[in-house]
CSV table of C-alpha atoms in Angstrom, one decimal:
chain,number,residue,atom,x,y,z
A,19,GLU,CA,-125.1,142.0,-196.4
A,20,ALA,CA,-126.0,145.3,-198.2
A,21,GLY,CA,-124.7,147.4,-195.2
A,22,ALA,CA,-127.7,147.9,-193.0
A,23,ALA,CA,-127.7,147.2,-189.3
A,24,VAL,CA,-131.1,145.5,-189.0
A,25,ARG,CA,-132.9,144.7,-185.7
A,26,VAL,CA,-136.4,143.1,-185.3
A,27,VAL,CA,-139.0,144.2,-182.7
A,28,THR,CA,-142.0,141.8,-182.4
A,29,PRO,CA,-144.6,140.5,-179.9
A,30,ARG,CA,-143.5,137.6,-177.7
A,31,GLU,CA,-146.1,135.1,-178.7
A,32,SER,CA,-144.8,132.2,-176.6
A,33,SER,CA,-143.2,131.9,-173.2
A,34,ASP,CA,-140.9,129.3,-174.9
A,35,LEU,CA,-139.2,132.1,-176.9
A,36,PRO,CA,-136.5,134.3,-175.2
A,37,GLU,CA,-137.2,138.0,-175.0
A,38,ALA,CA,-133.7,138.8,-176.4
A,39,ASP,CA,-132.5,136.5,-179.2
A,40,THR,CA,-130.4,136.4,-182.3
A,41,VAL,CA,-132.0,134.8,-185.5
A,42,ASP,CA,-130.0,134.4,-188.6
A,43,GLY,CA,-127.4,136.8,-187.2
A,44,LEU,CA,-130.0,139.5,-186.5
A,45,PRO,CA,-130.9,140.8,-183.0
A,46,VAL,CA,-134.5,140.2,-182.2
A,47,ARG,CA,-136.4,141.7,-179.2
A,48,ARG,CA,-139.7,140.1,-178.4
A,49,ILE,CA,-142.0,142.2,-176.4
A,50,THR,CA,-143.8,140.6,-173.3
A,51,TYR,CA,-147.4,141.5,-172.5
A,52,PRO,CA,-150.2,140.3,-170.4
A,53,SER,CA,-152.8,137.9,-171.9
A,54,VAL,CA,-155.7,139.9,-170.5
A,55,LYS,CA,-157.8,141.1,-173.5
A,56,GLY,CA,-157.6,144.9,-174.0
A,57,LEU,CA,-154.9,145.4,-171.4
A,58,GLY,CA,-152.5,143.2,-173.2
A,59,ALA,CA,-152.8,145.2,-176.5
A,60,ALA,CA,-152.3,148.5,-174.6
A,61,VAL,CA,-149.2,147.2,-172.8
A,62,LEU,CA,-147.8,145.7,-176.0
A,63,LEU,CA,-148.2,148.9,-178.0
A,64,SER,CA,-146.9,151.1,-175.3
A,65,ARG,CA,-143.8,148.9,-174.9
A,66,ILE,CA,-143.2,148.9,-178.6
A,67,PHE,CA,-143.5,152.7,-178.7
A,68,SER,CA,-140.9,153.0,-175.8
A,69,ASP,CA,-138.5,150.6,-177.6
A,70,LEU,CA,-138.8,152.5,-180.9
A,71,VAL,CA,-138.6,156.0,-179.4
A,72,ARG,CA,-135.5,155.0,-177.4
A,73,GLY,CA,-133.8,153.3,-180.4
A,74,ALA,CA,-131.2,154.8,-182.7
A,75,ASP,CA,-132.9,153.4,-185.9
A,76,ASP,CA,-132.7,155.5,-189.1
A,77,VAL,CA,-135.9,154.0,-190.5
A,78,ILE,CA,-138.8,152.1,-189.0
A,79,HIS,CA,-140.2,149.5,-191.4
A,80,VAL,CA,-143.6,147.9,-190.6
A,81,HIS,CA,-144.4,144.8,-192.4
A,82,ILE,CA,-148.2,144.9,-192.8
A,83,PRO,CA,-150.9,147.5,-191.8
A,84,GLY,CA,-151.5,146.1,-188.3
A,85,PRO,CA,-151.7,147.3,-184.8
A,86,MET,CA,-147.9,147.8,-184.4
A,87,LEU,CA,-148.1,150.5,-187.0
A,88,ILE,CA,-149.6,152.9,-184.5
A,89,PRO,CA,-146.6,153.0,-182.1
A,90,ALA,CA,-144.3,152.9,-185.0
A,91,VAL,CA,-145.8,156.0,-186.6
A,92,ALA,CA,-145.9,157.8,-183.2
A,93,ALA,CA,-142.2,157.0,-182.5
A,94,GLY,CA,-141.3,158.1,-186.0
A,95,ARG,CA,-142.9,161.5,-185.4
A,96,VAL,CA,-141.1,161.9,-182.0
A,97,ARG,CA,-137.6,160.8,-183.4
A,98,GLY,CA,-138.0,162.5,-186.8
A,99,VAL,CA,-137.2,159.4,-188.7
A,100,PRO,CA,-139.2,157.9,-191.7
A,101,VAL,CA,-141.7,155.2,-191.2
A,102,VAL,CA,-142.2,152.6,-194.1
A,103,LEU,CA,-145.3,150.5,-194.5
A,104,LYS,CA,-145.3,147.3,-196.6
A,105,PHE,CA,-148.6,146.3,-198.2
A,106,ALA,CA,-148.1,142.5,-198.6
A,107,ASN,CA,-151.6,141.4,-199.6
A,108,LEU,CA,-154.6,142.2,-201.9
A,109,SER,CA,-158.0,140.6,-201.9
A,110,PRO,CA,-160.9,141.1,-204.3
A,111,GLU,CA,-163.2,142.0,-201.5
A,112,ARG,CA,-161.0,144.3,-199.3
A,113,GLY,CA,-158.3,145.3,-201.5
A,114,ILE,CA,-155.0,146.4,-199.7
A,115,TRP,CA,-157.0,146.4,-196.4
A,116,VAL,CA,-157.2,142.6,-196.2
A,117,ASP,CA,-154.8,142.5,-193.3
A,118,LEU,CA,-156.8,145.0,-191.2
A,119,PRO,CA,-159.3,143.8,-188.5
A,120,ALA,CA,-162.7,143.4,-189.9
A,121,SER,CA,-164.2,145.5,-187.0
A,122,ARG,CA,-164.4,149.1,-187.9
A,123,LEU,CA,-163.7,150.0,-184.2
A,124,ARG,CA,-160.5,148.1,-184.2
A,125,GLY,CA,-159.6,148.9,-187.8
A,126,TRP,CA,-159.8,152.7,-188.1
A,127,PRO,CA,-156.9,153.7,-185.8
A,128,ILE,CA,-154.6,151.5,-187.9
A,129,GLU,CA,-156.1,152.9,-191.1
A,130,ALA,CA,-155.5,156.4,-189.8
A,131,ALA,CA,-151.8,155.4,-189.1
A,132,THR,CA,-151.3,154.3,-192.5
A,133,ARG,CA,-152.1,157.8,-193.8
A,134,ARG,CA,-149.3,159.2,-191.8
A,135,VAL,CA,-146.4,156.9,-193.0
A,136,ASP,CA,-143.6,158.5,-195.1
A,137,GLY,CA,-143.4,155.8,-197.7
A,138,VAL,CA,-145.2,152.6,-198.9
A,139,VAL,CA,-143.6,149.5,-200.2
A,140,ALA,CA,-145.9,147.7,-202.7
A,141,ILE,CA,-144.8,144.1,-203.6
A,142,SER,CA,-146.9,143.9,-206.8
A,143,SER,CA,-148.0,146.0,-209.7
A,144,ARG,CA,-151.7,145.6,-208.6
A,145,ILE,CA,-150.8,146.6,-205.0
A,146,ALA,CA,-148.8,149.6,-206.3
A,147,ARG,CA,-151.8,150.8,-208.3
A,148,ALA,CA,-154.1,150.4,-205.4
A,149,ALA,CA,-151.8,152.3,-203.1
A,150,GLU,CA,-151.4,155.2,-205.7
A,151,GLU,CA,-155.1,155.3,-206.2
A,152,GLY,CA,-155.5,155.3,-202.4
A,153,GLY,CA,-153.7,158.6,-202.2
A,154,TRP,CA,-150.3,157.6,-200.9
A,155,PRO,CA,-147.8,160.0,-202.7
A,156,THR,CA,-144.6,157.9,-202.1
A,157,VAL,CA,-145.0,154.4,-203.3
A,158,ALA,CA,-142.2,152.1,-204.3
A,159,ARG,CA,-142.9,148.9,-206.1
A,160,ILE,CA,-140.3,146.4,-204.6
A,161,PRO,CA,-141.2,142.7,-205.0
A,162,ASN,CA,-140.4,139.8,-202.7
A,163,GLY,CA,-137.0,138.2,-203.4
A,164,ILE,CA,-135.2,134.9,-202.9
A,165,ASP,CA,-131.6,133.7,-202.6
A,166,PRO,CA,-131.4,131.0,-205.5
A,167,ARG,CA,-128.2,129.8,-203.8
A,168,ILE,CA,-130.4,128.2,-201.1
A,169,PHE,CA,-131.6,125.6,-203.6
A,170,ASP,CA,-128.3,125.2,-205.2
A,171,ARG,CA,-126.9,123.9,-201.9
A,172,SER,CA,-129.8,121.8,-200.6
A,173,PHE,CA,-131.1,120.1,-203.7
A,174,PRO,CA,-130.6,116.4,-204.1
A,175,PRO,CA,-131.1,114.6,-207.4
A,176,ARG,CA,-134.8,114.0,-208.2
A,177,ALA,CA,-134.6,110.2,-207.9
A,178,ASN,CA,-132.8,110.6,-204.5
A,179,ALA,CA,-135.4,113.1,-203.2
A,180,ARG,CA,-138.3,110.9,-204.2
A,181,ARG,CA,-136.8,107.8,-202.6
A,182,SER,CA,-135.9,109.7,-199.3
A,183,LEU,CA,-139.2,111.3,-199.1
A,184,HIS,CA,-141.3,108.2,-200.3
A,185,VAL,CA,-142.8,110.3,-203.1
A,186,GLU,CA,-143.9,108.4,-206.1
A,187,GLY,CA,-146.2,109.0,-209.1
A,188,GLU,CA,-146.1,110.2,-212.7
A,189,PRO,CA,-146.2,113.2,-212.6
A,190,VAL,CA,-145.7,114.5,-209.1
A,191,VAL,CA,-147.4,117.9,-208.6
A,192,LEU,CA,-146.6,120.0,-205.6
A,193,PHE,CA,-148.4,122.6,-203.6
A,194,VAL,CA,-147.0,124.6,-200.7
A,195,GLY,CA,-148.9,126.9,-198.7
A,196,ARG,CA,-151.6,127.4,-196.0
A,197,LEU,CA,-154.6,125.2,-196.2
A,198,SER,CA,-157.0,128.2,-196.2
A,199,TYR,CA,-159.8,129.6,-198.5
A,200,GLN,CA,-157.3,132.1,-199.8
A,201,LYS,CA,-155.0,129.5,-201.2
A,202,GLY,CA,-157.9,127.8,-203.3
A,203,VAL,CA,-156.9,124.1,-202.5
A,204,ASP,CA,-160.5,123.2,-202.8
A,205,VAL,CA,-160.4,124.3,-206.4
A,206,LEU,CA,-157.2,122.4,-207.0
A,207,LEU,CA,-158.9,119.2,-205.6
A,208,GLU,CA,-161.8,119.6,-208.0
A,209,ALA,CA,-159.2,120.1,-210.9
A,210,TRP,CA,-157.2,117.2,-209.6
A,211,ALA,CA,-160.2,114.8,-209.9
A,212,ARG,CA,-160.6,115.9,-213.6
A,213,PHE,CA,-156.9,115.7,-214.3
A,214,ARG,CA,-156.5,112.2,-212.9
A,215,ARG,CA,-159.1,110.8,-215.2
A,216,ARG,CA,-156.4,111.3,-218.0
A,217,ARG,CA,-153.3,110.8,-215.8
A,218,PRO,CA,-154.2,108.1,-213.4
A,219,ARG,CA,-150.7,107.5,-212.1
A,220,ALA,CA,-150.4,111.3,-211.1
A,221,HIS,CA,-149.7,112.1,-207.5
A,222,LEU,CA,-150.5,115.4,-205.6
A,223,VAL,CA,-148.3,116.4,-202.6
A,224,LEU,CA,-149.7,119.1,-200.3
A,225,LEU,CA,-147.3,120.8,-197.9
A,226,GLY,CA,-149.0,123.0,-195.2
A,227,GLU,CA,-151.6,123.2,-192.6
A,228,GLY,CA,-154.5,125.5,-191.8
A,229,PRO,CA,-158.1,125.9,-190.9
A,230,GLU,CA,-159.4,124.0,-194.1
A,231,ALA,CA,-157.2,120.8,-193.6
A,232,ALA,CA,-160.0,118.5,-192.3
A,233,ALA,CA,-162.5,119.9,-194.9
A,234,LEU,CA,-160.1,119.4,-197.8
A,235,GLN,CA,-159.4,115.8,-196.6
A,236,ARG,CA,-163.1,115.1,-196.6
A,237,GLN,CA,-163.4,116.7,-200.0
A,238,ALA,CA,-160.6,114.4,-201.4
A,239,GLU,CA,-162.5,111.3,-200.1
A,240,ALA,CA,-165.8,112.5,-201.6
A,241,LEU,CA,-164.1,113.0,-205.0
A,242,GLY,CA,-162.6,109.6,-204.9
A,243,ILE,CA,-159.1,111.0,-205.2
A,244,ALA,CA,-157.7,110.5,-201.6
A,245,ALA,CA,-155.3,107.7,-202.6
A,246,SER,CA,-153.6,110.2,-204.9
A,247,VAL,CA,-153.4,113.1,-202.6
A,248,ASP,CA,-150.7,113.2,-199.8
A,249,PHE,CA,-151.5,115.8,-197.1
A,250,ARG,CA,-148.0,116.1,-195.5
A,251,GLY,CA,-148.8,119.0,-193.1
A,252,LEU,CA,-146.2,121.7,-192.3
A,253,ARG,CA,-142.8,120.6,-193.3
A,254,ARG,CA,-139.4,122.3,-192.8
A,255,ASP,CA,-137.8,120.1,-195.5
A,256,ALA,CA,-139.6,122.0,-198.5
A,257,GLY,CA,-136.4,122.0,-200.5
A,258,PRO,CA,-136.2,118.2,-201.2
A,259,HIS,CA,-140.0,118.2,-202.0
A,260,TYR,CA,-139.3,120.8,-204.8
A,261,ALA,CA,-136.6,118.6,-206.0
A,262,ALA,CA,-138.9,115.6,-206.1
A,263,ALA,CA,-141.7,117.4,-208.0
A,264,ASP,CA,-142.3,117.6,-211.6
A,265,ILE,CA,-144.8,120.6,-211.5
A,266,PHE,CA,-145.7,123.2,-208.9
A,267,VAL,CA,-149.2,124.5,-208.6
A,268,LEU,CA,-150.5,127.6,-206.8
A,269,PRO,CA,-154.4,127.9,-207.2
A,270,SER,CA,-154.8,131.0,-204.9
A,271,ARG,CA,-157.9,133.0,-205.0
A,272,TYR,CA,-155.8,136.2,-204.0
A,273,GLU,CA,-152.2,136.9,-203.1
A,274,GLY,CA,-149.7,139.7,-202.5
A,275,PHE,CA,-146.6,138.3,-204.1
A,276,PRO,CA,-146.2,134.6,-203.2
A,277,ASN,CA,-142.8,133.4,-202.0
A,278,VAL,CA,-143.5,129.9,-202.7
A,279,MET,CA,-143.9,130.7,-206.4
A,280,LEU,CA,-140.3,132.2,-206.3
A,281,GLU,CA,-139.1,129.1,-204.5
A,282,ALA,CA,-140.5,126.9,-207.2
A,283,MET,CA,-139.3,128.9,-210.0
A,284,SER,CA,-135.8,129.1,-208.3
A,285,ALA,CA,-135.9,125.3,-208.2
A,286,GLY,CA,-136.5,125.1,-211.9
A,287,LEU,CA,-140.0,123.8,-211.7
A,288,PRO,CA,-142.7,124.7,-214.3
A,289,VAL,CA,-145.4,126.6,-212.3
A,290,VAL,CA,-149.1,126.7,-212.9
A,291,ALA,CA,-150.6,129.6,-211.0
A,292,SER,CA,-153.8,131.6,-210.7
A,293,ARG,CA,-153.5,135.0,-212.4
A,294,VAL,CA,-153.7,137.2,-209.2
A,295,SER,CA,-151.6,139.8,-207.6
A,296,GLY,CA,-147.8,139.0,-207.8
A,297,THR,CA,-148.1,135.8,-210.1
A,298,GLU,CA,-148.9,138.0,-213.1
A,299,ASP,CA,-145.8,140.0,-212.5
A,300,ALA,CA,-143.3,137.1,-212.3
A,301,ILE,CA,-145.0,134.7,-214.8
A,302,ASP,CA,-145.1,135.6,-218.5
A,303,ASN,CA,-147.9,133.1,-219.5
A,304,GLY,CA,-146.4,130.4,-221.8
A,305,ARG,CA,-142.8,131.6,-221.6
A,306,ASN,CA,-141.8,130.8,-218.0
A,307,GLY,CA,-145.0,129.3,-216.5
A,308,LEU,CA,-148.8,129.1,-217.1
A,309,LEU,CA,-151.5,131.3,-215.7
A,310,VAL,CA,-155.1,130.3,-215.2
A,311,PRO,CA,-158.2,132.1,-214.0
A,312,PRO,CA,-158.6,132.0,-210.1
A,313,GLY,CA,-161.5,129.8,-208.7
A,314,GLU,CA,-161.9,127.7,-212.0
A,315,PRO,CA,-161.1,124.0,-211.8
A,316,GLN,CA,-161.2,123.2,-215.6
A,317,PRO,CA,-158.6,125.6,-216.8
A,318,LEU,CA,-156.3,124.5,-213.9
A,319,ALA,CA,-156.8,120.8,-214.9
A,320,ASP,CA,-156.1,121.6,-218.6
A,321,ALA,CA,-152.9,123.4,-217.7
A,322,LEU,CA,-151.6,120.6,-215.6
A,323,PHE,CA,-152.4,118.2,-218.3
A,324,GLU,CA,-150.6,120.4,-220.8
A,325,LEU,CA,-147.3,120.2,-218.8
A,326,ALA,CA,-147.7,116.6,-217.9
A,327,SER,CA,-148.1,115.7,-221.7
A,328,GLY,CA,-145.2,117.8,-222.7
A,329,PRO,CA,-142.2,117.1,-220.5
A,330,GLU,CA,-139.8,119.0,-222.8
A,331,ARG,CA,-142.0,122.0,-222.8
A,332,ALA,CA,-142.3,121.8,-219.0
A,333,ARG,CA,-138.6,121.6,-218.6
A,334,ALA,CA,-138.2,124.6,-220.9
A,335,LEU,CA,-140.7,126.6,-218.8
A,336,GLY,CA,-138.8,125.6,-215.6
A,337,HIS,CA,-135.5,126.8,-217.1
A,338,GLU,CA,-136.9,130.1,-218.0
A,339,ALA,CA,-138.5,130.5,-214.5
A,340,ARG,CA,-135.1,130.0,-213.0
A,341,LYS,CA,-133.6,132.6,-215.2
A,342,THR,CA,-136.4,135.0,-214.3
A,343,VAL,CA,-135.7,134.7,-210.6
A,344,GLU,CA,-131.9,135.2,-211.2
A,345,SER,CA,-132.5,138.4,-213.3
A,346,SER,CA,-135.4,140.0,-211.5
A,347,TYR,CA,-136.1,138.6,-208.0
A,348,HIS,CA,-132.7,137.8,-206.5
A,349,ILE,CA,-132.7,138.8,-202.8
A,350,ARG,CA,-129.7,141.1,-203.3
A,351,ALA,CA,-131.4,143.2,-206.0
A,352,VAL,CA,-134.4,143.5,-203.7
A,353,ALA,CA,-132.3,144.6,-200.8
A,354,GLU,CA,-130.6,147.3,-203.0
A,355,GLN,CA,-134.0,148.6,-204.1
A,356,THR,CA,-135.1,148.7,-200.5
A,357,MET,CA,-132.0,150.5,-199.2
A,358,ALA,CA,-132.3,153.0,-202.1
A,359,PHE,CA,-135.9,153.7,-201.0
A,360,TYR,CA,-134.8,154.2,-197.4
A,361,ALA,CA,-132.1,156.7,-198.5
A,362,ARG,CA,-134.7,158.5,-200.6
A,363,LEU,CA,-137.0,158.9,-197.7
A,364,GLY,CA,-134.3,159.8,-195.3
A,365,SER,CA,-133.0,162.7,-197.6
A,366,ARG,CA,-136.4,164.4,-197.4
A,367,ARG,CA,-136.1,164.9,-193.7
């Protein structure tokens, strides 16, 4: 919509997916490669290089520092076009390198390629600082964005949403995300056990799947809260779940800039989130949401109780959250910032 001709090049991860496709109006090329270890990676990277070096793209944008950055940088050098890298995550242990393979042998070529990009997109203030301290001279802080119109079109009234989704409780608290260590759902369950002692009719809905799913279900059983925790798996109907909820919770140990937080804010929900990368940029504690220390169950339980006990305050926070998205994180503004960064890099060539 901002005037760019966008195409997507990506590995073909399933034979059920076509090599040439159109998704949301955008051309997508999925690169086929053999499943033989080692050989498959070499073929994939060489075919990506071939595609990019033959393309007419003005900018090559790589989403995270992964193996595909290597052919992207090489193609950018051959064609004389800028290569942009987006750093999308930040962990306490590995910093902005969290997406690199843990093996030094596999990781160093990717790290070397990152040093040859023309510009870095950092989606949070913490990531921007880390990139600047890491020596990248051209860093643009551009957050993730969302189109609030999606929720305007798809949101049923709360009572209807609860009835159709068979959601009940007072209050209903929603989590959306991967069931992994990073997302801190184990901490949430500990907090939930404490919170429910004060609010026994409360109900927790978890949307998502992941490697910790079975362990988390066992944890809920051991804590005696299984009846109040609804593991719904991966769902494509997240919108009505936002409509059915009273509070949104995101207890992550680390993040980049969580899209689900923006979705919840756009839906007008009060958000309780860990103070990590991204959340601290979007949430002004006490004005448009609540921030708590990561990994600590008691402050999380206290924040949930604060919102559950003050529905008017909760609604006010949700109203401010929606205004924040409209003013600072609308996808059109993010697209304009991204296009301006592309133009800035292109003018240097």
